Amino acid sequence: MQLSEIKAAVNQFIDEAFSPDLSLVAWRQRLVAAGWAAPMWPKAYFGRDFSPAQVAVVNEVFQARGVVGAAQLGPRRLAAETILAHGSDAQKHRYLPKILTGEHAWCQLFSEPGSGSDLAGASTKAERQGDVWIMNGQKVWNTSAHHADFGILVARSDWDVPKHQGLSYFLINMRQPGVQVRPLRQMNGHASFNEVFLTDARVDHNDLLGQEGEGWAIATTTLSIERQGFARGRGPTPIHREITGRVFEEYAKEIAIDNEPYTWYPQREGRPDLVLQRAEATGAINDPVIRQEMAKLFCLTEAAKISANRVAAERTRADNQVLPAGSLGKLGASVIARQAAHVHTMISGAEAMLSGPESAEAGLIAETLISVPAISIAGGTDEIQKNIIAERVLGMPKEQRMDTGPFRDIARNN
Amino acid sequence: MQLSEIKAAVNQFIDEAFSPDLSLVAWRQRLVAAGWAAPMWPKAYFGRDFSPAQVAVVNEVFQARGVVGAAQLGPRRLAAETILAHGSDAQKHRYLPKILTGEHAWCQLFSEPGSGSDLAGASTKAERQGDVWIMNGQKVWNTSAHHADFGILVARSDWDVPKHQGLSYFLINMRQPGVQVRPLRQMNGHASFNEVFLTDARVDHNDLLGQEGEGWAIATTTLSIERQGFARGRGPTPIHREITGRVFEEYAKEIAIDNEPYTWYPQREGRPDLVLQRAEATGAINDPVIRQEMAKLFCLTEAAKISANRVAAERTRADNQVLPAGSLGKLGASVIARQAAHVHTMISGAEAMLSGPESAEAGLIAETLISVPAISIAGGTDEIQKNIIAERVLGMPKEQRMDTGPFRDIARNN
Amino acid sequence: MQTLYTDDQNQFRSVVSRFLEAHATTSQARELQETASGFDQAVWHQMSGELGLVGTHLPEAYGGFGFGMIELGIVLEEMGRRLYCGPFFSSAVLSGLAVAELADEANKIELLPKIASGEERVALVLDDLNQVEGIGHQLMISDQGLLSGTAPMVIDGLSAQRLLVIAGSATGLGLYQVDKGAQGLSITPRVSVDQTRKLAEVVFVDTATQFVGRVSPEALNRFWDLASVALSHEMIGGAERLLEDTIAYTKLRVQFGRPIGSVQAIKHRCADLLLTLEFAKAATQHVSFSLAAGEEEKHHPSMVKAMVSDCYRDIAIAAIQLRGGIGFTWENDTHLWFRRAKCSEVLLGTAGYHRERMIQSLGGQDAA
Amino acid sequence: MQTLYTDDQNQFRSVVSRFLEAHATTSQARELQETASGFDQAVWHQMSGELGLVGTHLPEAYGGFGFGMIELGIVLEEMGRRLYCGPFFSSAVLSGLAVAELADEANKIELLPKIASGEERVALVLDDLNQVEGIGHQLMISDQGLLSGTAPMVIDGLSAQRLLVIAGSATGLGLYQVDKGAQGLSITPRVSVDQTRKLAEVVFVDTATQFVGRVSPEALNRFWDLASVALSHEMIGGAERLLEDTIAYTKLRVQFGRPIGSVQAIKHRCADLLLTLEFAKAATQHVSFSLAAGEEEKHHPSMVKAMVSDCYRDIAIAAIQLRGGIGFTWENDTHLWFRRAKCSEVLLGTAGYHRERMIQSLGGQDAA
């Protein structure tokens, strides 16, 4: 399809099918039926096999027309892409449409208290009893799990093979008695995550994704989708321009729920954008020692931007290959956030003790100081990033592994 | 012996035996014969079994009378103490007296190009042929080897046992055709060390120290003596007060040779003592940014001094136990030296490019800038110190070793 | 001058430690930080009564225990280790030192026994917590003898039974006291990053005061020195505890089949932190030894606060990082120390401020 | 504005690289640093003649190649990688840029072709290599038009065939030229920490000069910017090479039965250094892209020199450390880069100087 043809087709579809008075779900059902909800997906599964360039045109028209698209934020995207890549025909038909319409919210159930950096060390137990799998264990860092209808779950189905071989990947119904979700409050007071307790929770054998024992291989798909998301940057999507109508109201609510866990994310990045105005407002701009630290920060932030642009350009030139430079950018973000927190502390002086809405920048500075520690942990710690950089970018030799052999025999947390 | 008796005895001995017109060796032979050369040593071996307090009295009298003592600087001390601890009766009688008189200079032949931090990985070959051992290999970092008559040598006599078990310890005559000594110039232009090439060099079986295969155990004695030396601080011994006479002239020459390798050691410590005067002389003292870096440096130097005093006091209280705090002090010295070099660079600005006698402080600043890198390498790298601190002070678990099993099969440098 | 703690002092530490071990747990801290006063009356009474800790460093002649900075440092280190919540720092340390150093004799006789016995909890109102040079510019005594101005952050200002104020006037700085019920006085609690130490804004509008003593620049600097050293002891206690706990965690936490504490990158970070801590701790304790012996060096108090500010913060950052996600949770106690570290870092002057002050004391003329 | 090098530019780099690979080895550098002139005539002729590298960045109208900062940066990075010894930086970069930016038209016509062709090696005499604000305070033109004063460090001052001087006068700063044989001129070689770049002290006593151009503060600042960016490119080349070689060494060097590059502490240090290098390199090359497009931001040149000064030094320190004892020997080449790094760190302004200059460019008023 030519790009101009696409434009015309999308416009025509919107003219015919869209009305602001539709319910959000009803409108999206039309989108799905017509193949405009996920045009990059295969024709066989609700899509049109479009190239990135073609998809861009579709998005442009949607944006220009001020029309709502399919649900795609947060963990549901991870679930959808993974099911698309590894699911059976039946699974794709069962789950994908309702993800696109937003009828089903999803969450990710990978991390465990005992396995953080070492995701493949998961020890949630999956035991088969006939046509049903029984799950027991605890998951953690599960964004939006309290809103989720389903979860993508990695659990150990075989304890007698090496750790990467004993995992299986399941699609679990979160609305059942065996699944308990508890919000997990962070040190900055927000509760962006949950803990999920699985106690004899049940998964139909039909909801095993891929084959038994393929869990780790499938999880790496999910993780690489997640990393691409990080590289692209995440954060509150700007709310759609104000047009009254049921579909927009429902969409605004959906976005509010989706974005709620991320409101403090700018603060965890250190708010370097607030430094200059704070320095001017407090007079700290006249302190030569603080000026040095500000300059160090600005060097970092500008270089990070320049470097990210370059990486993006290289990626385009290299035909969208995912380069491992993402870890460098992530490590850089940690350095920047720490330096920004340091500079904010110097600028505020004793005032840095104050918190709450009446403190500096309506509390954003205080929230920054106690949010920055997250940036070097979430999404893979700095330590993990450095290993990746050393081994994959610099080609330095791996360490001898201490976790080979049957999982049952490997040292792990209790 | 009471302390007062000792004082009287030493004074009497000096009255009777000393004359400034003696040769240095002749005088020291008298010292050895009378047991005053090494009074802390056993009576059976040229000493008097004196306690540290008793020895202190002897030293005081020598100092008060302005009289030269036994030769004891540099590697000869390591050789002497090790032979005393592990040598046979015959070896002690053969070697110790001439060490004390200064007739024989010694050097240490432990490090190799392929085994630096990993001393026990030495691969110099020791092959027994009847009553003689034949040595082949290369040693490095051998202070004063070009002046040495003998060397303490660690070499591999068995390649089929684990690495720590296959080493033996030899006393080697340096004045033989199979031993070639080459000065090794450092990046700062000084040549404090040598390389020693052993090509079919010969050692009499009588000069095997301890038993075959005990080399590593004996080497640890030498190394701990060396570390004590580091903890006590080293550097040019103040030359003896000017009294004319043959014995003093010969002593001055000996000291000059012994100290020659160490003239740049104050520079490798970063010369923090020169910072304030340089800052005042250049006007850098008025730069608030440089003041901060100066303050950081002074915090470090003063805290290091305070901490060292405390460690010394704790050692005394703990009855002279060697605490592992030495590694902390050594690591601190590296931090100080680097910060001092940084501060000197800031103070000098572009002038830091200049070197030679006409540059700042008669070239001492330039020499500092290119000597400081040695402090975090020599005597055990910072990396090794941090491992020691983590494992021995903090009790953190050791890593899995990759160098167990027969030495022949362990990966090593070619 | 002593180089190590004496056996008596070590025993004193054990006594303090045992008491706090029982009466200053983190679960208590978590409860107390939700209250307005932020402390437990019963513990305070026991601490001041039975143990007499509150008067540790105050002269015997005024009802104190007669110990000096060494023993005060011991108490504060043990409190810092456990995040003790209560008015010890505000009343015993800040107000106690202010009266001891700045009050005239009659007022010492009146005030010190009350402070030393813990009978009265007194807050010291300073209009600048950043730099000693800034004190007495916002809080001013008018020619009519009335106090006006704002102190934006007063430790335990709300819960204190009495206020001491350092204020400026036409004739120089002075120390004053103000009744909690005085006219024109308003006290508003402020939210602090570290809720285990309560802050309040204190505003005076033509408030009547009682003169306590004349404050010379030298005496004010000495007060600031002593307060900074005292705070440094508290911080060292916190930093040491946090590093110990963190290292213990790395020994237990297994990832990839081995304890993370066996990994060299983590070992080396811990070794670096231990060096920082050892230097900061040795220096802090040395300064108290030298103060006790009357042999202090002028630049040492600022040297110590500068080192300790950086050290505690760096250890707190590492303490969270090495715990990974769990370290960033509310449930985990690490952030309580992190918050204390962040606030103590800037209280009574940042590291940068104290480094500049140290160089000035060393004879480098003022850069400004 | 470009974000990446074009294929043509990459090819240009290959050409430069191949030439230097053959003609700028460290063994040549070791020989040349023992000579007074510090460079190889034959290589210089080949470089300027056949390849035309010396005029890379100078306008075609004046005999140059007509490329801009991008290609100059490429040449300098390749030179920095190999520690090329010769008057490229002094003559092509410093003098070439000075004439291009500061000379009047007639003097450009006279001087630039000689510089661009490499026919004349010209040294730029600056009395201050620390800060642009200091230039023209020591070297002064008298009312009689005669030059007096001392420039303590002039790059290639001894071997140059002609001197350019920026000097002050009653009417402001100017660019002047001086013949090597002029009266009252004395040139004394100085020993540099980095013997691959020769320094000399240049003293003028009532020396006759020829006026080359008036120097406005804006133009002088722009010259300093361009020279700083050019130097930064050279430094980035050196830093990158040194890090590559160091990492290669850690992969080969075996201790305790495994390559030291497999140890996490060493991996993490290398990863940290790579980040520093990537940021400094991306920024440096970006500034040249933006200068070529006429879209530069005022604070960027100082930003770049500040980052690169720290980055090259830190990599040089690690390069020796990770090699252990062997890295501290004269025989090992690492110290040649270490020395270059130490000198480049301070040449044309330390990181601290450039950070302050950067903040001023960003609109933060002068702190002084």
Coordinates of C-alpha atoms in Angstrom, one line a residue, chain B residues 276 280 285-315 317 327-329 331-333 335-336 382-387 389-391 393-400, chain C residues 3-7 10 243 247 250-251 259-264 266-272 274-275 278-283 285-287 289 297 299-300 302-304 306-307 310 351-356 358-360 362-367:
Chain B
L276 CA 50.1 25.4 50.9
E280 CA 50.5 31.0 48.4
I285 CA 45.2 30.3 47.4
N286 CA 42.7 32.9 46.4
D287 CA 40.7 30.6 44.1
P288 CA 37.7 29.2 46.0
V289 CA 37.6 26.2 43.8
I290 CA 41.2 25.3 44.4
R291 CA 40.7 26.0 48.2
Q292 CA 38.0 23.3 48.2
E293 CA 40.4 20.7 46.7
M294 CA 43.2 21.8 49.1
A295 CA 40.8 21.3 52.0
K296 CA 39.9 17.8 50.7
L297 CA 43.5 17.0 50.6
F298 CA 44.3 18.3 54.1
C299 CA 41.3 16.4 55.5
L300 CA 42.8 13.3 54.0
T301 CA 46.4 13.9 55.1
E302 CA 45.4 14.8 58.7
A303 CA 42.9 11.9 59.0
A304 CA 45.5 9.5 57.7
K305 CA 48.0 10.7 60.3
I306 CA 45.4 10.5 63.1
S307 CA 44.3 7.1 61.9
A308 CA 47.9 5.8 61.7
N309 CA 48.5 7.0 65.3
R310 CA 45.4 5.2 66.4
V311 CA 46.4 2.0 64.7
A312 CA 49.9 2.2 66.3
A313 CA 48.3 2.7 69.7
E314 CA 46.0 -0.2 69.1
R315 CA 48.9 -2.4 68.1
R317 CA 47.6 -2.2 73.3
S327 CA 46.1 -2.2 54.0
L328 CA 43.7 0.7 54.8
G329 CA 46.7 2.9 55.4
L331 CA 45.0 2.5 50.3
G332 CA 44.7 5.9 52.0
A333 CA 48.2 6.8 50.8
V335 CA 44.0 8.4 47.6
I336 CA 46.1 11.1 49.2
D382 CA 45.2 -0.9 45.4
E383 CA 43.2 -3.7 43.9
I384 CA 45.0 -6.2 46.1
Q385 CA 44.7 -4.0 49.2
K386 CA 40.9 -3.7 48.6
N387 CA 40.6 -7.5 48.4
I389 CA 40.4 -5.2 53.4
A390 CA 37.2 -6.7 52.1
E391 CA 38.1 -10.3 53.0
V393 CA 38.8 -6.7 57.8
L394 CA 35.2 -6.9 56.6
G395 CA 35.0 -10.7 56.4
M396 CA 33.4 -10.7 53.0
P397 CA 33.5 -14.1 51.3
K398 CA 36.3 -15.1 48.9
E399 CA 35.8 -15.6 45.3
Q400 CA 36.0 -19.0 43.8
Chain C
T3 CA 44.6 8.3 71.4
L4 CA 42.2 5.5 72.2
Y5 CA 39.1 5.3 74.4
T6 CA 39.8 4.3 77.9
D7 CA 38.3 1.2 79.4
N10 CA 34.2 1.8 76.5
L243 CA 27.9 0.2 56.5
I247 CA 28.1 -5.6 54.4
T250 CA 26.0 -8.6 50.9
K251 CA 27.2 -11.7 52.7
P259 CA 26.8 -14.2 47.8
I260 CA 27.0 -10.8 46.2
G261 CA 29.6 -9.9 48.8
S262 CA 32.0 -12.3 47.1
V263 CA 32.0 -10.2 43.9
Q264 CA 35.0 -8.0 43.6
I266 CA 31.1 -4.9 45.6
K267 CA 34.1 -5.8 47.8
H268 CA 36.1 -2.9 46.4
R269 CA 33.2 -0.5 46.9
C270 CA 32.9 -1.6 50.5
A271 CA 36.7 -1.3 51.0
D272 CA 36.6 2.3 49.7
L274 CA 35.5 1.6 55.0
L275 CA 38.5 3.8 54.3
E278 CA 37.9 5.0 59.2
F279 CA 39.3 8.4 58.2
A280 CA 36.2 10.3 59.2
K281 CA 35.7 8.4 62.4
A282 CA 39.3 8.6 63.5
A283 CA 39.3 12.4 62.8
Q285 CA 37.1 11.1 67.8
H286 CA 40.5 12.7 67.7
V287 CA 38.9 16.1 67.8
F289 CA 40.0 13.8 72.5
E297 CA 43.5 22.8 66.5
H299 CA 40.6 24.0 61.7
H300 CA 39.7 20.6 63.0
S302 CA 35.3 22.1 60.2
M303 CA 37.6 19.4 58.9
V304 CA 35.5 16.8 60.7
A306 CA 33.2 18.2 56.0
M307 CA 34.5 14.7 56.0
D310 CA 30.4 13.3 52.5
A351 CA 30.9 20.0 53.4
G352 CA 31.7 22.8 51.0
Y353 CA 31.0 25.4 53.6
H354 CA 33.2 23.7 56.2
R355 CA 36.0 23.1 53.8
E356 CA 36.2 26.8 53.1
M358 CA 38.7 25.1 57.4
I359 CA 41.1 26.7 54.9
Q360 CA 40.3 30.1 56.5
L362 CA 44.5 27.3 58.4
G363 CA 45.4 30.9 57.6
G364 CA 44.3 31.0 53.9
Q365 CA 42.7 34.4 53.9
D366 CA 39.0 34.6 53.0
A367 CA 38.6 34.0 49.3

